[in-house]
Structure formats: C-alpha cells, structure tokens
mmCIF file of C-alpha atoms in Angstrom:
data_model
loop_
_atom_site.group_PDB
_atom_site.id
_atom_site.type_symbol
_atom_site.label_atom_id
_atom_site.label_comp_id
_atom_site.label_asym_id
_atom_site.label_seq_id
_atom_site.Cartn_x
_atom_site.Cartn_y
_atom_site.Cartn_z
ATOM 1 C CA MET E 1 -24.146 -20.748 -32.771
ATOM 2 C CA THR E 2 -21.761 -20.217 -29.664
ATOM 3 C CA TYR E 3 -22.525 -17.882 -26.827
ATOM 4 C CA LEU E 4 -20.217 -16.350 -24.041
ATOM 5 C CA SER E 5 -22.203 -15.891 -20.774
ATOM 6 C CA ARG E 6 -21.258 -13.796 -17.638
ATOM 7 C CA VAL E 7 -23.061 -14.595 -14.469
ATOM 8 C CA ARG E 8 -22.767 -12.692 -11.273
ATOM 9 C CA ILE E 9 -22.567 -14.758 -8.154
ATOM 10 C CA ASN E 10 -23.432 -13.587 -4.547
ATOM 11 C CA PRO E 11 -20.883 -15.176 -2.354
ATOM 12 C CA LEU E 12 -22.903 -14.676 0.749
ATOM 13 C CA ARG E 13 -25.584 -17.186 -0.033
ATOM 14 C CA ALA E 14 -25.553 -20.607 1.299
ATOM 15 C CA ALA E 15 -26.028 -22.246 -2.075
ATOM 16 C CA SER E 16 -23.110 -19.947 -3.513
ATOM 17 C CA ARG E 17 -20.625 -21.184 -0.796
ATOM 18 C CA THR E 18 -21.340 -24.829 -2.090
ATOM 19 C CA LEU E 19 -20.645 -23.813 -5.780
ATOM 20 C CA LEU E 20 -17.686 -21.825 -5.021
ATOM 21 C CA ALA E 21 -16.051 -24.455 -2.944
ATOM 22 C CA ASN E 22 -16.774 -27.444 -5.126
ATOM 23 C CA PRO E 23 -16.095 -27.329 -8.957
ATOM 24 C CA ARG E 24 -18.035 -30.541 -9.381
ATOM 25 C CA ALA E 25 -21.102 -28.768 -8.111
ATOM 26 C CA LEU E 26 -20.662 -25.845 -10.096
ATOM 27 C CA HIS E 27 -20.112 -27.782 -13.209
ATOM 28 C CA GLY E 28 -23.539 -29.416 -12.506
ATOM 29 C CA ALA E 29 -25.245 -26.012 -12.223
ATOM 30 C CA VAL E 30 -23.509 -25.021 -15.475
ATOM 31 C CA THR E 31 -24.613 -28.108 -17.186
ATOM 32 C CA ALA E 32 -28.259 -27.552 -16.017
ATOM 33 C CA GLY E 33 -28.394 -24.268 -17.875
ATOM 34 C CA ASN E 34 -28.103 -25.868 -21.182
ATOM 35 C CA PRO E 35 -31.016 -28.196 -22.030
ATOM 36 C CA ASP E 36 -30.207 -28.608 -25.664
ATOM 37 C CA THR E 37 -26.715 -29.889 -25.369
ATOM 38 C CA ALA E 38 -26.022 -32.689 -27.606
ATOM 39 C CA PRO E 39 -23.651 -35.501 -27.011
ATOM 40 C CA GLY E 40 -20.074 -34.550 -27.870
ATOM 41 C CA ASP E 41 -20.792 -30.729 -27.262
ATOM 42 C CA ARG E 42 -18.279 -28.970 -25.268
ATOM 43 C CA ILE E 43 -19.175 -26.586 -22.375
ATOM 44 C CA LEU E 44 -16.353 -24.639 -20.995
ATOM 45 C CA TRP E 45 -16.536 -22.410 -17.810
ATOM 46 C CA ARG E 46 -14.259 -20.461 -15.525
ATOM 47 C CA LEU E 47 -14.864 -18.706 -12.178
ATOM 48 C CA ASP E 48 -13.259 -15.359 -11.944
ATOM 49 C CA THR E 49 -12.499 -14.231 -8.384
ATOM 50 C CA ASP E 50 -10.633 -10.863 -8.760
ATOM 51 C CA HIS E 51 -13.092 -9.353 -6.642
ATOM 52 C CA PRO E 52 -14.014 -11.887 -3.792
ATOM 53 C CA ARG E 53 -17.192 -10.227 -2.959
ATOM 54 C CA ARG E 54 -18.316 -10.168 -6.551
ATOM 55 C CA PRO E 55 -17.121 -13.355 -8.308
ATOM 56 C CA VAL E 56 -18.142 -13.886 -11.873
ATOM 57 C CA LEU E 57 -18.859 -16.990 -13.626
ATOM 58 C CA LEU E 58 -18.004 -17.213 -17.450
ATOM 59 C CA VAL E 59 -19.475 -19.911 -19.551
ATOM 60 C CA LEU E 60 -18.821 -20.738 -23.356
ATOM 61 C CA THR E 61 -21.818 -22.949 -24.524
ATOM 62 C CA PRO E 62 -22.641 -24.256 -28.159
ATOM 63 C CA SER E 63 -26.349 -23.265 -27.728
ATOM 64 C CA LYS E 64 -28.206 -20.334 -25.919
ATOM 65 C CA PRO E 65 -28.373 -21.010 -22.202
ATOM 66 C CA ASP E 66 -30.663 -19.993 -19.432
ATOM 67 C CA TRP E 67 -29.087 -18.957 -16.009
ATOM 68 C CA THR E 68 -32.284 -18.114 -14.180
ATOM 69 C CA HIS E 69 -31.732 -21.202 -11.731
ATOM 70 C CA ILE E 70 -28.167 -19.875 -10.669
ATOM 71 C CA VAL E 71 -29.563 -16.302 -10.298
ATOM 72 C CA GLU E 72 -32.354 -17.488 -8.081
ATOM 73 C CA GLN E 73 -29.996 -20.001 -6.043
ATOM 74 C CA ALA E 74 -26.831 -18.152 -5.930
ATOM 75 C CA GLY E 75 -27.299 -14.478 -7.220
ATOM 76 C CA TRP E 76 -29.344 -11.407 -6.422
ATOM 77 C CA PRO E 77 -32.737 -12.282 -7.773
ATOM 78 C CA ASP E 78 -34.517 -9.275 -6.640
ATOM 79 C CA ALA E 79 -31.716 -6.628 -7.077
ATOM 80 C CA ASP E 80 -31.416 -4.111 -9.910
ATOM 81 C CA GLY E 81 -29.026 -4.538 -12.472
ATOM 82 C CA GLU E 82 -27.975 -7.146 -15.157
ATOM 83 C CA HIS E 83 -27.837 -10.624 -13.408
ATOM 84 C CA TYR E 84 -26.327 -12.246 -16.378
ATOM 85 C CA ALA E 85 -25.288 -11.387 -19.852
ATOM 86 C CA ILE E 86 -25.332 -13.697 -22.933
ATOM 87 C CA ARG E 87 -23.323 -12.575 -26.155
ATOM 88 C CA ASP E 88 -23.015 -14.146 -29.495
ATOM 89 C CA TYR E 89 -19.337 -15.556 -29.936
ATOM 90 C CA SER E 90 -19.350 -15.195 -33.761
ATOM 91 C CA PRO E 91 -18.079 -11.630 -33.896
ATOM 92 C CA LEU E 92 -15.037 -12.543 -32.037
ATOM 93 C CA LEU E 93 -14.194 -15.638 -33.978
ATOM 94 C CA GLY E 94 -14.476 -13.482 -37.195
ATOM 95 C CA ARG E 95 -11.835 -11.021 -35.842
ATOM 96 C CA LEU E 96 -9.164 -13.866 -35.627
ATOM 97 C CA ALA E 97 -6.325 -13.273 -38.136
ATOM 98 C CA ALA E 98 -2.650 -14.019 -38.295
ATOM 99 C CA GLY E 99 -0.432 -11.388 -36.646
ATOM 100 C CA ARG E 100 -3.430 -9.785 -34.632
ATOM 101 C CA GLU E 101 -2.749 -9.323 -30.988
ATOM 102 C CA PHE E 102 -5.187 -9.759 -27.998
ATOM 103 C CA ALA E 103 -5.052 -9.677 -24.299
ATOM 104 C CA PHE E 104 -5.894 -13.059 -22.775
ATOM 105 C CA ARG E 105 -6.799 -14.909 -19.591
ATOM 106 C CA LEU E 106 -6.682 -18.785 -19.057
ATOM 107 C CA LYS E 107 -7.244 -20.915 -16.146
ATOM 108 C CA ALA E 108 -5.572 -24.136 -16.726
ATOM 109 C CA SER E 109 -4.385 -27.304 -14.939
ATOM 110 C CA PRO E 110 -0.761 -27.724 -16.131
ATOM 111 C CA VAL E 111 0.260 -31.517 -16.048
ATOM 112 C CA GLN E 112 3.006 -33.890 -17.214
ATOM 113 C CA ASN E 113 2.723 -37.517 -18.035
ATOM 114 C CA THR E 114 5.064 -39.809 -16.288
ATOM 115 C CA SER E 115 5.490 -43.502 -15.693
ATOM 116 C CA THR E 116 7.625 -42.849 -12.410
ATOM 117 C CA PRO E 117 5.819 -40.588 -10.053
ATOM 118 C CA ASP E 118 7.615 -39.317 -7.149
ATOM 119 C CA LYS E 119 5.006 -40.369 -4.641
ATOM 120 C CA ALA E 120 2.629 -43.438 -4.867
ATOM 121 C CA SER E 121 -0.919 -42.469 -4.478
ATOM 122 C CA PRO E 122 -4.222 -44.636 -5.215
ATOM 123 C CA HIS E 123 -5.904 -41.479 -6.729
ATOM 124 C CA ARG E 124 -3.479 -40.533 -9.464
ATOM 125 C CA THR E 125 -5.260 -39.951 -12.814
ATOM 126 C CA LYS E 126 -3.989 -42.565 -15.337
ATOM 127 C CA THR E 127 -3.616 -41.320 -18.757
ATOM 128 C CA ALA E 128 -3.123 -44.734 -20.483
ATOM 129 C CA ASP E 129 -4.064 -48.365 -20.078
ATOM 130 C CA GLN E 130 -2.732 -49.117 -16.462
ATOM 131 C CA LEU E 131 -1.870 -52.677 -17.495
ATOM 132 C CA HIS E 132 0.218 -51.747 -20.557
ATOM 133 C CA HIS E 133 1.776 -48.326 -20.136
ATOM 134 C CA ARG E 134 1.257 -47.308 -16.291
ATOM 135 C CA SER E 135 1.494 -43.645 -17.326
ATOM 136 C CA TYR E 136 0.293 -41.226 -14.761
ATOM 137 C CA ARG E 137 -0.967 -37.512 -15.142
ATOM 138 C CA MET E 138 0.912 -35.461 -12.561
ATOM 139 C CA PRO E 139 0.181 -31.717 -11.777
ATOM 140 C CA HIS E 140 2.910 -29.121 -12.186
ATOM 141 C CA ARG E 141 3.184 -27.389 -8.607
ATOM 142 C CA THR E 142 5.866 -24.681 -9.111
ATOM 143 C CA ALA E 143 5.165 -21.475 -10.924
ATOM 144 C CA ALA E 144 8.368 -22.006 -12.970
ATOM 145 C CA HIS E 145 7.098 -25.425 -14.363
ATOM 146 C CA GLN E 146 3.530 -24.137 -14.866
ATOM 147 C CA LEU E 147 4.707 -21.153 -17.001
ATOM 148 C CA THR E 148 7.181 -23.419 -18.950
ATOM 149 C CA TRP E 149 4.228 -25.862 -19.573
ATOM 150 C CA PHE E 150 2.269 -22.953 -20.966
ATOM 151 C CA LEU E 151 4.906 -21.479 -23.187
ATOM 152 C CA ASP E 152 5.834 -24.911 -24.584
ATOM 153 C CA ARG E 153 2.378 -25.359 -26.058
ATOM 154 C CA THR E 154 1.187 -21.976 -27.316
ATOM 155 C CA THR E 155 2.179 -22.772 -30.986
ATOM 156 C CA ARG E 156 0.021 -25.807 -31.037
ATOM 157 C CA TRP E 157 -2.901 -23.578 -29.896
ATOM 158 C CA GLY E 158 -2.275 -21.254 -32.758
ATOM 159 C CA PHE E 159 -0.520 -18.272 -31.066
ATOM 160 C CA THR E 160 2.823 -16.991 -29.565
ATOM 161 C CA ILE E 161 3.546 -14.871 -26.718
ATOM 162 C CA PRO E 162 5.470 -11.651 -27.658
ATOM 163 C CA GLU E 163 8.628 -10.722 -25.943
ATOM 164 C CA ALA E 164 8.015 -8.283 -23.085
ATOM 165 C CA HIS E 165 9.054 -4.613 -23.713
ATOM 166 C CA THR E 166 11.285 -3.144 -20.993
ATOM 167 C CA ASP E 167 12.936 0.053 -20.880
ATOM 168 C CA HIS E 168 16.759 -0.055 -20.229
ATOM 169 C CA PRO E 169 17.884 1.765 -17.020
ATOM 170 C CA ALA E 170 19.515 4.958 -17.233
ATOM 171 C CA PRO E 171 23.390 5.019 -16.795
ATOM 172 C CA GLY E 172 24.381 4.342 -13.331
ATOM 173 C CA LEU E 173 21.109 2.885 -12.309
ATOM 174 C CA GLU E 174 21.825 -0.659 -13.358
ATOM 175 C CA PRO E 175 20.865 -3.221 -10.578
ATOM 176 C CA SER E 176 23.652 -4.529 -8.526
ATOM 177 C CA ALA E 177 22.594 -8.077 -9.029
ATOM 178 C CA PRO E 178 24.432 -10.230 -11.563
ATOM 179 C CA ASP E 179 23.358 -9.521 -15.225
ATOM 180 C CA THR E 180 21.150 -11.966 -16.735
ATOM 181 C CA PRO E 181 23.029 -14.725 -18.589
ATOM 182 C CA ALA E 182 23.343 -14.070 -22.344
ATOM 183 C CA ASP E 183 21.661 -17.365 -23.237
ATOM 184 C CA ALA E 184 18.703 -16.941 -20.933
ATOM 185 C CA PRO E 185 15.326 -16.911 -22.883
ATOM 186 C CA PRO E 186 13.716 -13.561 -23.262
ATOM 187 C CA ALA E 187 10.965 -12.525 -20.921
ATOM 188 C CA ARG E 188 7.401 -12.888 -22.422
ATOM 189 C CA GLU E 189 4.173 -10.925 -22.230
ATOM 190 C CA VAL E 190 2.614 -13.479 -19.743
ATOM 191 C CA ARG E 191 2.422 -13.866 -16.110
ATOM 192 C CA ILE E 192 0.727 -16.077 -13.349
ATOM 193 C CA THR E 193 -1.770 -14.126 -11.463
ATOM 194 C CA ASP E 194 -3.283 -16.999 -9.374
ATOM 195 C CA ARG E 195 -2.225 -20.481 -8.386
ATOM 196 C CA SER E 196 -4.552 -22.875 -6.414
ATOM 197 C CA ARG E 197 -4.843 -26.399 -5.120
ATOM 198 C CA SER E 198 -7.959 -27.638 -3.864
ATOM 199 C CA THR E 199 -9.513 -31.121 -2.899
ATOM 200 C CA PHE E 200 -13.150 -32.152 -3.229
ATOM 201 C CA THR E 201 -15.209 -35.273 -3.594
ATOM 202 C CA LYS E 202 -17.167 -36.590 -6.395
ATOM 203 C CA PRO E 203 -20.980 -36.759 -5.716
ATOM 204 C CA GLY E 204 -22.036 -40.082 -4.197
ATOM 205 C CA THR E 205 -18.597 -41.300 -3.432
ATOM 206 C CA ARG E 206 -15.699 -40.553 -1.168
ATOM 207 C CA THR E 207 -13.080 -40.555 -3.736
ATOM 208 C CA PRO E 208 -11.105 -37.292 -3.445
ATOM 209 C CA VAL E 209 -10.127 -35.136 -6.425
ATOM 210 C CA THR E 210 -7.232 -32.757 -6.111
ATOM 211 C CA LEU E 211 -7.100 -29.978 -8.637
ATOM 212 C CA THR E 212 -3.987 -27.825 -9.243
ATOM 213 C CA THR E 213 -4.618 -24.817 -11.286
ATOM 214 C CA ALA E 214 -2.725 -21.742 -12.631
ATOM 215 C CA THR E 215 -4.268 -18.575 -14.070
ATOM 216 C CA PHE E 216 -2.232 -17.144 -16.898
ATOM 217 C CA GLU E 217 -2.829 -13.455 -18.212
ATOM 218 C CA GLY E 218 -0.921 -11.503 -20.767
ATOM 219 C CA ARG E 219 -0.681 -10.722 -24.610
ATOM 220 C CA LEU E 220 -0.778 -13.018 -27.451
ATOM 221 C CA ARG E 221 0.003 -12.875 -31.091
ATOM 222 C CA ILE E 222 -2.122 -15.115 -33.531
ATOM 223 C CA THR E 223 -0.095 -17.540 -35.715
ATOM 224 C CA ASP E 224 -2.711 -19.836 -36.944
ATOM 225 C CA PRO E 225 -6.458 -18.631 -36.640
ATOM 226 C CA GLY E 226 -7.741 -22.300 -37.176
ATOM 227 C CA LEU E 227 -5.809 -23.656 -34.455
ATOM 228 C CA LEU E 228 -6.736 -20.795 -32.128
ATOM 229 C CA GLN E 229 -10.412 -21.167 -32.903
ATOM 230 C CA ALA E 230 -10.185 -24.796 -32.053
ATOM 231 C CA ALA E 231 -8.551 -23.856 -28.738
ATOM 232 C CA LEU E 232 -11.078 -21.241 -27.926
ATOM 233 C CA LEU E 233 -14.042 -23.664 -28.618
ATOM 234 C CA GLY E 234 -12.596 -26.996 -27.482
ATOM 235 C CA GLY E 235 -10.456 -25.622 -24.430
ATOM 236 C CA ILE E 236 -7.004 -25.946 -23.322
ATOM 237 C CA GLY E 237 -5.549 -28.665 -20.998
ATOM 238 C CA PRO E 238 -7.222 -31.353 -18.849
ATOM 239 C CA SER E 239 -9.988 -30.739 -16.071
ATOM 240 C CA LYS E 240 -12.416 -28.933 -18.212
ATOM 241 C CA ALA E 241 -15.334 -30.072 -16.171
ATOM 242 C CA TYR E 242 -13.665 -28.451 -13.263
ATOM 243 C CA GLY E 243 -13.382 -24.955 -14.538
ATOM 244 C CA CYS E 244 -10.196 -25.126 -16.552
ATOM 245 C CA GLY E 245 -9.321 -24.574 -20.220
ATOM 246 C CA LEU E 246 -11.618 -21.599 -21.070
ATOM 247 C CA LEU E 247 -9.333 -19.081 -22.958
ATOM 248 C CA THR E 248 -10.832 -15.564 -23.139
ATOM 249 C CA LEU E 249 -9.668 -12.697 -25.213
ATOM 250 C CA ALA E 250 -10.076 -8.916 -25.163
ATOM 251 C CA PRO E 251 -8.504 -6.036 -26.930
ATOM 252 C CA PRO E 252 -5.065 -5.088 -25.867
ATOM 253 C CA PRO E 253 -4.940 -2.120 -23.336
ATOM 254 C CA PRO E 254 -4.252 1.258 -24.836
ATOM 255 C CA GLY E 255 -0.610 1.825 -25.564
ATOM 256 C CA ALA E 256 0.280 -1.743 -25.787
ATOM 257 C CA ARG E 257 2.775 -2.469 -28.417
#
C-alpha cells in the first residue's frame, strides 16, 4: 500500500535550516522515516515553500512511515495541531481514468543529454559509459527550455496539457504589439511557478552537486491511466533523491473547463 504524507517544518530551528538548505540531508531524514523499505522501493519527496515561514514536506512511500523524528528535530513538537498527516494513496489511483482532468504540481530537474557540453566541468553527470559514449547530462537553465522539456514528454507520462482558454479582447482593445504568428503553438494550461539552482556537497566528500529545478503547475488531462500511475509512483525525471520527480494531483479549481 502506498501513502502520501504531509509534514510541517519549522524553518526557525537549527536542524530545519540544515534540512532546508541541503537536499541530501533532507533525503536522509526522509529515508529514516521508512524502516520497512525494501531494495528497489521508490520514495519520492518534495519540499513546498509557497509560504517561507511554513514550508511543507510531501513524501510518497510504499509503506506507512513515521515522521516523529522530523517533528522532534525540525517541527513544533509541543504545539497544538496536526504535525503530519498520512493518507492512503489508493483512492487517488482508483480515480485515474482516460479523459479525466486534474490540477497538478511537479518539481523536476529538466535535463538534456549531449556529447558536446558548452563548458567543460569535472563534475558533470555522465549518463553513459564515459569511455564509449562520453554523453553528459546537462540541465536546461532557461524557462523556455524547461517548459519545452516538460511539454515534449507529457504523453510518455500518460497525460496531455489542455490548451489555455483565454477570452478574445473586445473590438478596439486589441494589443498594439504584433499579432502572434499563425503557426505559433497554442498556449497550454501550465506555468513555471518557481525556478532554482543550488549547490551542496555529498556527505563525507568535497564533491559539489549542482541542482537546477523548475516547478510546474497547471491542469492535465489523462490519456493513459497506466502510464500516469507509473509516473506517479516512480517519479518523473532525474534527481529524485534530491526532491525532484513527485507529481501531485488535486481536483481542478471550481469553474475550470
């Protein structure tokens, strides 16, 4: 059985500052809450910081976790209220059906594979045998490239992004800028709400890790429930150990078409 957890983090505590600044450290704390994890089990997590004073940790686990250690070290252990919530993920998976629409959020690490990186670096992530292919994994750094990366891959994840619905301006109120080219792709119901680039070190080493991420939000329409379920449970894109890849769904907002 799969579970989705929501854990409140107190950003003012010393332990919290370490967890919030270092995805590797937060990964360790997440792993420590799942004693029954078997080899090959996938744990996905994401740190949502919409409200900087009240960050929230979301975690998807293949067995029921215990987040007492995070509450004691980085939460409000003596305060009133629900310190963390754990919900069975099965009801959501049971609602997946072709044609159904959901609001979504995804924090991902958009990358491309190339054999000719623009800048040489000893710390680039190699995606194939260095001796035979010399292929490097390079992050997409512009919002346009990150959005293209996402839209080009949605069908393999079992969904599409509907076209955005916009009202035409009243006569005489058209913008003065040149019209959009006729062959331009239609706008989609997705936007990038956050972009970040952080560097941290692996424990016990001085090897730096640079993580470039983009958070996508919008509306999706299911095309293949099986592929979408695989993406929900297995994650999307690389850097899953560092808080990327967790796709979450919610009912569309009232009035959404």
